mmCIF file of C-alpha atoms in Angstrom:
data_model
loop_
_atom_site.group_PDB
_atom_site.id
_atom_site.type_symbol
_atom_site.label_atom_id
_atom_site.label_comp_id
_atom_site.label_asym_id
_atom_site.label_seq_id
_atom_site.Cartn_x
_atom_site.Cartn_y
_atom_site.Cartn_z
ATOM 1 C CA UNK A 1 6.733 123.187 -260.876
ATOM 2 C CA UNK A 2 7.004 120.518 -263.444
ATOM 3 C CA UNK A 3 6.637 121.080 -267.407
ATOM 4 C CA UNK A 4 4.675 118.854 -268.653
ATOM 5 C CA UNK A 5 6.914 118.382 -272.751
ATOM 6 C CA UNK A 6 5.663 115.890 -275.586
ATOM 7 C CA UNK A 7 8.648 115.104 -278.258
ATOM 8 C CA UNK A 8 8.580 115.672 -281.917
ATOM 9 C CA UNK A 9 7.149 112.456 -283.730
ATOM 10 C CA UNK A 10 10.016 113.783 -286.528
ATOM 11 C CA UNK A 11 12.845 115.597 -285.136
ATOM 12 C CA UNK A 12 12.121 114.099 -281.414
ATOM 13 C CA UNK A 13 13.046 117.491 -279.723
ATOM 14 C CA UNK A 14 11.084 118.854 -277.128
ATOM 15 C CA UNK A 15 7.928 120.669 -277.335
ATOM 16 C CA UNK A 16 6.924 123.585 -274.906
ATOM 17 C CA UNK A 17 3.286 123.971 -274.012
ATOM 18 C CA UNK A 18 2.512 126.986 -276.530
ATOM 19 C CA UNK A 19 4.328 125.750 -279.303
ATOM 20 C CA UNK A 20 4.155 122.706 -281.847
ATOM 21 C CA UNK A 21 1.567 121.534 -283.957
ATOM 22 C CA UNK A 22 -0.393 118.149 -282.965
ATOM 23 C CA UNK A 23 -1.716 116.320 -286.333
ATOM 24 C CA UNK A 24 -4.406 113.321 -285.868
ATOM 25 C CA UNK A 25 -3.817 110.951 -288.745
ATOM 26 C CA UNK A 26 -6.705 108.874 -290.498
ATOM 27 C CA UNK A 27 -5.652 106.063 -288.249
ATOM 28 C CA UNK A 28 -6.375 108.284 -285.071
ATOM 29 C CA UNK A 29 -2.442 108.356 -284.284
ATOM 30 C CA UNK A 30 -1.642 111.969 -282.886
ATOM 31 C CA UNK A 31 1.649 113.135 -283.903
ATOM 32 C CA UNK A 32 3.725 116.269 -282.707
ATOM 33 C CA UNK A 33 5.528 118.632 -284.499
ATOM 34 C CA UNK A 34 7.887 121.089 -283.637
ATOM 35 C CA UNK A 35 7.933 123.320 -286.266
ATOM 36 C CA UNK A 36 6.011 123.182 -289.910
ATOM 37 C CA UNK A 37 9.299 122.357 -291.265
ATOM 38 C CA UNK A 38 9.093 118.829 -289.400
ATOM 39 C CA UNK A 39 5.185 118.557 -290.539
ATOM 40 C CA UNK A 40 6.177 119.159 -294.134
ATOM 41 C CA UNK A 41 8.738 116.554 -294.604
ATOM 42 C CA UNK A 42 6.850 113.803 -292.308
ATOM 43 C CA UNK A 43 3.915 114.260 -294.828
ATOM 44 C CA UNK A 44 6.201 113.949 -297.441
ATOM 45 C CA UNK A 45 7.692 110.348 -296.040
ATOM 46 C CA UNK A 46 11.052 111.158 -295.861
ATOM 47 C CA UNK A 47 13.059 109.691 -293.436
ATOM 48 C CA UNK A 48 14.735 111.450 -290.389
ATOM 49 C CA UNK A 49 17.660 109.442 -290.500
ATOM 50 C CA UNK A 50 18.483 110.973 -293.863
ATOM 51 C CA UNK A 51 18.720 114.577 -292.036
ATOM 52 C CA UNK A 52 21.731 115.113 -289.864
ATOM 53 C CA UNK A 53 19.960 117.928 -287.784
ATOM 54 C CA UNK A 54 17.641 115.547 -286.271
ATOM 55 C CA UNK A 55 18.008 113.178 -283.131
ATOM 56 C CA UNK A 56 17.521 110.149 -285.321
ATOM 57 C CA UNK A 57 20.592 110.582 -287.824
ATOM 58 C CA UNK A 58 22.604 111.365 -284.330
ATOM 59 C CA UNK A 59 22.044 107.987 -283.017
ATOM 60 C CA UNK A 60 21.954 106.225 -286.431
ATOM 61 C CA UNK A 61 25.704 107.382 -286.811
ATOM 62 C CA UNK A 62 26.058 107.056 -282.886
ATOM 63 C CA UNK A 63 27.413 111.030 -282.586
ATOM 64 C CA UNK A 64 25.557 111.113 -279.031
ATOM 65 C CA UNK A 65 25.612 107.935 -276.526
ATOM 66 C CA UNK A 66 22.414 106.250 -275.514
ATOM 67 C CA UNK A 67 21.813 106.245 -272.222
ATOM 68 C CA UNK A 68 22.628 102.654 -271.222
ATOM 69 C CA UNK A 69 24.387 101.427 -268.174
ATOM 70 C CA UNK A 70 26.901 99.144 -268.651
ATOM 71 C CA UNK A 71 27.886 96.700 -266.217
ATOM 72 C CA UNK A 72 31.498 96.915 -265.401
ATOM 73 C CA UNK A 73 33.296 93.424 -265.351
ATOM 74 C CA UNK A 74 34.782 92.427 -262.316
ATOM 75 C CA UNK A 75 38.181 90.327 -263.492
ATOM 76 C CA UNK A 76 37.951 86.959 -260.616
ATOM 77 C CA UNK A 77 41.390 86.428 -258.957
ATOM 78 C CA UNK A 78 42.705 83.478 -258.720
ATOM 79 C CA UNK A 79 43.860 82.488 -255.251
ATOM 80 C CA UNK A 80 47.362 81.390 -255.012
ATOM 81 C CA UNK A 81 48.269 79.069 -251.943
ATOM 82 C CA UNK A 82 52.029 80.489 -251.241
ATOM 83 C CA UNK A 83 54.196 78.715 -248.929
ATOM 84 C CA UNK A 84 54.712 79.366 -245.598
ATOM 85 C CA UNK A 85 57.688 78.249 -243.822
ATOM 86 C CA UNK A 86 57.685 75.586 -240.874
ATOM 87 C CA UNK A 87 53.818 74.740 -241.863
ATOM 88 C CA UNK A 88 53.017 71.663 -244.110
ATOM 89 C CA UNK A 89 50.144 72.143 -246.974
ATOM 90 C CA UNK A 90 48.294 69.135 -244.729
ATOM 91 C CA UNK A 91 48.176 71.427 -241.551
ATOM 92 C CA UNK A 92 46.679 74.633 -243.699
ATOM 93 C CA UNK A 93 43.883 72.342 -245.608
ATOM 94 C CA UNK A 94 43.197 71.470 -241.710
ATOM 95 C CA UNK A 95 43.103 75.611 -241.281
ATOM 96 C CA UNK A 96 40.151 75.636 -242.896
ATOM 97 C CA UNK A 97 37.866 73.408 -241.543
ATOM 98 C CA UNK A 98 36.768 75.032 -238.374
ATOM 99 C CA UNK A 99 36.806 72.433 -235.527
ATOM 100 C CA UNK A 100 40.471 71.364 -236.747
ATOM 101 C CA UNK A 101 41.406 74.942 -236.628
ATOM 102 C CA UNK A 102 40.663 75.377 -232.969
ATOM 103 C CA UNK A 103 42.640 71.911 -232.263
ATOM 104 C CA UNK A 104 44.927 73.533 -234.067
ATOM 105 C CA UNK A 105 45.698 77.048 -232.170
ATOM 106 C CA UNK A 106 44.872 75.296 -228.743
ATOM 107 C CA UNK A 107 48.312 72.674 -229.640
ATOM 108 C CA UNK A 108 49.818 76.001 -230.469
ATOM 109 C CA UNK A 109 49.285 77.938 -227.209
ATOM 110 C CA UNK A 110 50.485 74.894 -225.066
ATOM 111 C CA UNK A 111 53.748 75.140 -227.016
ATOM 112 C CA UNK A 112 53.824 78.084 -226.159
#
C-alpha cells in the first residue's frame, strides 16, 4: 500500500495524511505545513535557510548530498605500438588491413 506524503512548503519534511496544516494564499497557492511552528515563521517571511533545523540550511551549507549522479570519467589509453622481434613496422600496418592480413598468415603457413 502506498502513502500518498505532500512536503512542507517551509521545513520540506514529510507530511502524513492526518497531520499538517494546508494554507491557501490570496494568490490561490496551497502551501503545507508541518507543524504551526513552520506556519508561524513562513507568515512572518523569514527565510529557511537562516534555520539550521530545516532541509534548506542543510543543502545551503551542503551537510547532506543531493542526489545527483555523476558520471565517472573514463581516462582513454593511449595505444603504444611495441616492437616485436623478426617483424618490420611495414608488415604490422599490413596486419591491419584485412585482405593483407590473410596474404599474410597464408605466406606464413607455407613456411611452415
Amino acid at each position: 500500500m502506498v502513502i500518498t506524503t505532500n512536503s512542507c512548503t517551509f521545513s520540506e519534511y514529510r507530511i502524513y495524511p492526518g497531520r499538517g496544516i494546508k494554507f491557501v494564499s490570496r494568490d490561490c497557492k496551497v502551501h503545507y505545513f508541518i507543524s504551526r511552528k513552520c506556519t508561524q515563521l513562513a507568515q512572518r517571511k523569514i527565510k529557511p535557510v537562516k534555520l539550521n533545523w530545516t532541509q534548506a540550511w542543510r543543502r545551503y551549507f551542503q551537510k547532506t548530498k543531493a542526489h545527483q549522479i555523476a558520471k565517472k570519467r573514463v581516462k582513454r589509453k593511449q595505444k603504444i605500438q611495441k616492437a616485436i622481434e623478426g617483424v618490420t613496422l611495414e608488415t604490422i600496418e599490413k596486419m591491419k588491413q584485412p585482405d593483407e592480413k590473410l596474404k599474410i598468415r597464408d605466406q606464413a603457413s607455407k613456411e611452415i
